[in-house]
Amino acid sequence: MEPRFHLFDSPTAAKVAKRFATTSLALEESTLSASLRELVQLRVGQINGCGFCVDAHAKEAAAAGESAVRLSLVATWRHSTVFTEAERAALALAEEGTRLGDHGVSDGTWAAVRKHYDDDQIGALVCLVSLINAATRMNVIVHNPGGSYEPGMFARVAG
């Protein structure tokens, strides 16, 4: 697949993308583990069909220490035994926060998130799900393909 358009060829889109990457760096300062952040972003990328995001977040998760088994089971986390209750709550929030048109975030999912995360972590999760949804949509619109991402590329864009 060839990209329809390179966002960095547009001065305005390039500025937005750089600010977007810089904004996402604040999430790295949260107490959410890098592994959890990457699993959540990977799941959103899968749901939205974003090859670039699936590529990027699978590689970043592996670089953060995630196993191949857990990475391959993210898409079927509800039917897997390798995720903790807290991770399952975050993945449910990621799915429901991505599929807002279906039914929104359920009270059960919200209760599970409240059980496992403090207010700052919940704020970080909400922002993470929102930001990755925006990123996947940009990449899918312009057909930005997966396959060429190398761990650490996001940090270089933000820097």
GROMACS .gro file of C-alpha atoms in nm:
model
  159
    1MET     CA    1   0.000   0.000   0.000
    2GLU     CA    2   0.126   0.341  -0.093
    3PRO     CA    3   0.044   0.642   0.126
    4ARG     CA    4  -0.208   0.881  -0.025
    5PHE     CA    5  -0.036   1.177   0.134
    6HIS     CA    6   0.262   1.242   0.359
    7LEU     CA    7   0.145   1.456   0.649
    8PHE     CA    8   0.495   1.596   0.701
    9ASP     CA    9   0.478   1.745   0.349
   10SER     CA   10   0.215   1.987   0.478
   11PRO     CA   11   0.362   2.262   0.698
   12THR     CA   12   0.043   2.281   0.904
   13ALA     CA   13   0.005   1.904   0.945
   14ALA     CA   14   0.376   1.874   1.031
   15LYS     CA   15   0.335   2.134   1.309
   16VAL     CA   16   0.030   1.952   1.443
   17ALA     CA   17   0.206   1.614   1.427
   18LYS     CA   18   0.509   1.748   1.614
   19ARG     CA   19   0.288   1.905   1.884
   20PHE     CA   20   0.086   1.586   1.899
   21ALA     CA   21   0.403   1.383   1.959
   22THR     CA   22   0.521   1.632   2.222
   23THR     CA   23   0.183   1.613   2.397
   24SER     CA   24   0.202   1.236   2.408
   25LEU     CA   25   0.539   1.259   2.584
   26ALA     CA   26   0.354   1.383   2.894
   27LEU     CA   27   0.198   1.038   2.917
   28GLU     CA   28   0.545   0.887   2.952
   29GLU     CA   29   0.578   1.085   3.275
   30SER     CA   30   0.266   0.921   3.420
   31THR     CA   31   0.290   0.621   3.650
   32LEU     CA   32   0.135   0.396   3.385
   33SER     CA   33   0.397   0.147   3.273
   34ALA     CA   34   0.538   0.175   2.922
   35SER     CA   35   0.417  -0.177   2.859
   36LEU     CA   36   0.056  -0.095   2.952
   37ARG     CA   37   0.060   0.223   2.744
   38GLU     CA   38   0.182   0.029   2.442
   39LEU     CA   39  -0.070  -0.255   2.487
   40VAL     CA   40  -0.356  -0.003   2.502
   41GLN     CA   41  -0.230   0.178   2.192
   42LEU     CA   42  -0.177  -0.150   2.010
   43ARG     CA   43  -0.536  -0.255   2.080
   44VAL     CA   44  -0.675   0.077   1.952
   45GLY     CA   45  -0.460   0.047   1.640
   46GLN     CA   46  -0.597  -0.303   1.580
   47ILE     CA   47  -0.958  -0.191   1.620
   48ASN     CA   48  -0.913   0.104   1.385
   49GLY     CA   49  -0.719  -0.097   1.126
   50CYS     CA   50  -0.411   0.122   1.145
   51GLY     CA   51  -0.113  -0.074   1.011
   52PHE     CA   52   0.130   0.199   1.107
   53CYS     CA   53   0.008   0.213   1.469
   54VAL     CA   54  -0.004  -0.166   1.508
   55ASP     CA   55   0.352  -0.184   1.376
   56ALA     CA   56   0.475   0.100   1.596
   57HIS     CA   57   0.311  -0.005   1.921
   58ALA     CA   58   0.390  -0.374   1.884
   59LYS     CA   59   0.757  -0.283   1.837
   60GLU     CA   60   0.754  -0.029   2.121
   61ALA     CA   61   0.584  -0.287   2.348
   62ALA     CA   62   0.848  -0.546   2.261
   63ALA     CA   63   1.118  -0.287   2.334
   64ALA     CA   64   0.947  -0.226   2.672
   65GLY     CA   65   0.979  -0.597   2.751
   66GLU     CA   66   0.647  -0.741   2.635
   67SER     CA   67   0.654  -1.105   2.530
   68ALA     CA   68   0.556  -1.230   2.187
   69VAL     CA   69   0.274  -1.432   2.346
   70ARG     CA   70   0.114  -1.129   2.511
   71LEU     CA   71   0.155  -0.918   2.197
   72SER     CA   72  -0.009  -1.184   1.982
   73LEU     CA   73  -0.300  -1.217   2.226
   74VAL     CA   74  -0.387  -0.846   2.263
   75ALA     CA   75  -0.653  -0.874   1.992
   76THR     CA   76  -0.817  -1.158   2.188
   77TRP     CA   77  -0.743  -1.040   2.541
   78ARG     CA   78  -1.094  -1.128   2.663
   79HIS     CA   79  -1.023  -1.491   2.573
   80SER     CA   80  -0.669  -1.505   2.710
   81THR     CA   81  -0.519  -1.577   3.050
   82VAL     CA   82  -0.203  -1.369   3.018
   83PHE     CA   83  -0.340  -1.028   3.122
   84THR     CA   84  -0.395  -0.905   3.476
   85GLU     CA   85  -0.728  -0.768   3.598
   86ALA     CA   86  -0.585  -0.416   3.582
   87GLU     CA   87  -0.462  -0.466   3.225
   88ARG     CA   88  -0.799  -0.610   3.128
   89ALA     CA   89  -0.972  -0.301   3.269
   90ALA     CA   90  -0.741  -0.074   3.065
   91LEU     CA   91  -0.795  -0.279   2.749
   92ALA     CA   92  -1.173  -0.268   2.799
   93LEU     CA   93  -1.152   0.111   2.836
   94ALA     CA   94  -0.944   0.126   2.519
   95GLU     CA   95  -1.200  -0.078   2.325
   96GLU     CA   96  -1.508   0.099   2.455
   97GLY     CA   97  -1.343   0.440   2.427
   98THR     CA   98  -1.262   0.361   2.065
   99ARG     CA   99  -1.606   0.225   1.980
  100LEU     CA  100  -1.801   0.510   2.136
  101GLY     CA  101  -2.080   0.483   1.881
  102ASP     CA  102  -2.162   0.127   1.995
  103HIS     CA  103  -2.250   0.208   2.356
  104GLY     CA  104  -1.982   0.428   2.504
  105VAL     CA  105  -1.783   0.328   2.809
  106SER     CA  106  -1.995   0.099   3.026
  107ASP     CA  107  -2.041   0.147   3.398
  108GLY     CA  108  -1.882  -0.196   3.452
  109THR     CA  109  -1.568  -0.099   3.264
  110TRP     CA  110  -1.551   0.234   3.444
  111ALA     CA  111  -1.585   0.058   3.781
  112ALA     CA  112  -1.303  -0.181   3.689
  113VAL     CA  113  -1.081   0.110   3.585
  114ARG     CA  114  -1.161   0.293   3.914
  115LYS     CA  115  -1.075  -0.022   4.109
  116HIS     CA  116  -0.727  -0.057   3.960
  117TYR     CA  117  -0.607   0.296   3.884
  118ASP     CA  118  -0.577   0.622   4.075
  119ASP     CA  119  -0.712   0.952   3.944
  120ASP     CA  120  -0.390   1.053   3.771
  121GLN     CA  121  -0.360   0.715   3.601
  122ILE     CA  122  -0.724   0.730   3.490
  123GLY     CA  123  -0.664   1.075   3.345
  124ALA     CA  124  -0.359   0.940   3.164
  125LEU     CA  125  -0.557   0.642   3.028
  126VAL     CA  126  -0.838   0.866   2.902
  127CYS     CA  127  -0.586   1.096   2.730
  128LEU     CA  128  -0.392   0.798   2.591
  129VAL     CA  129  -0.703   0.639   2.438
  130SER     CA  130  -0.811   0.974   2.294
  131LEU     CA  131  -0.470   1.058   2.146
  132ILE     CA  132  -0.412   0.718   1.989
  133ASN     CA  133  -0.759   0.727   1.837
  134ALA     CA  134  -0.675   1.059   1.673
  135ALA     CA  135  -0.341   0.922   1.550
  136THR     CA  136  -0.495   0.607   1.405
  137ARG     CA  137  -0.754   0.810   1.222
  138MET     CA  138  -0.491   1.037   1.066
  139ASN     CA  139  -0.285   0.737   0.954
  140VAL     CA  140  -0.582   0.544   0.815
  141ILE     CA  141  -0.712   0.848   0.624
  142VAL     CA  142  -0.379   0.896   0.444
  143HIS     CA  143  -0.302   0.520   0.414
  144ASN     CA  144   0.017   0.539   0.617
  145PRO     CA  145   0.137   0.177   0.600
  146GLY     CA  146   0.293  -0.036   0.870
  147GLY     CA  147   0.625  -0.211   0.846
  148SER     CA  148   0.893   0.056   0.861
  149TYR     CA  149   0.862   0.181   1.220
  150GLU     CA  150   1.168   0.157   1.443
  151PRO     CA  151   1.144   0.187   1.824
  152GLY     CA  152   1.216   0.540   1.941
  153MET     CA  153   1.092   0.716   1.626
  154PHE     CA  154   0.812   0.897   1.815
  155ALA     CA  155   1.059   1.050   2.058
  156ARG     CA  156   1.269   1.180   1.767
  157VAL     CA  157   0.964   1.351   1.611
  158ALA     CA  158   0.881   1.518   1.941
  159GLY     CA  159   1.234   1.629   2.010
   0.00000   0.00000   0.00000
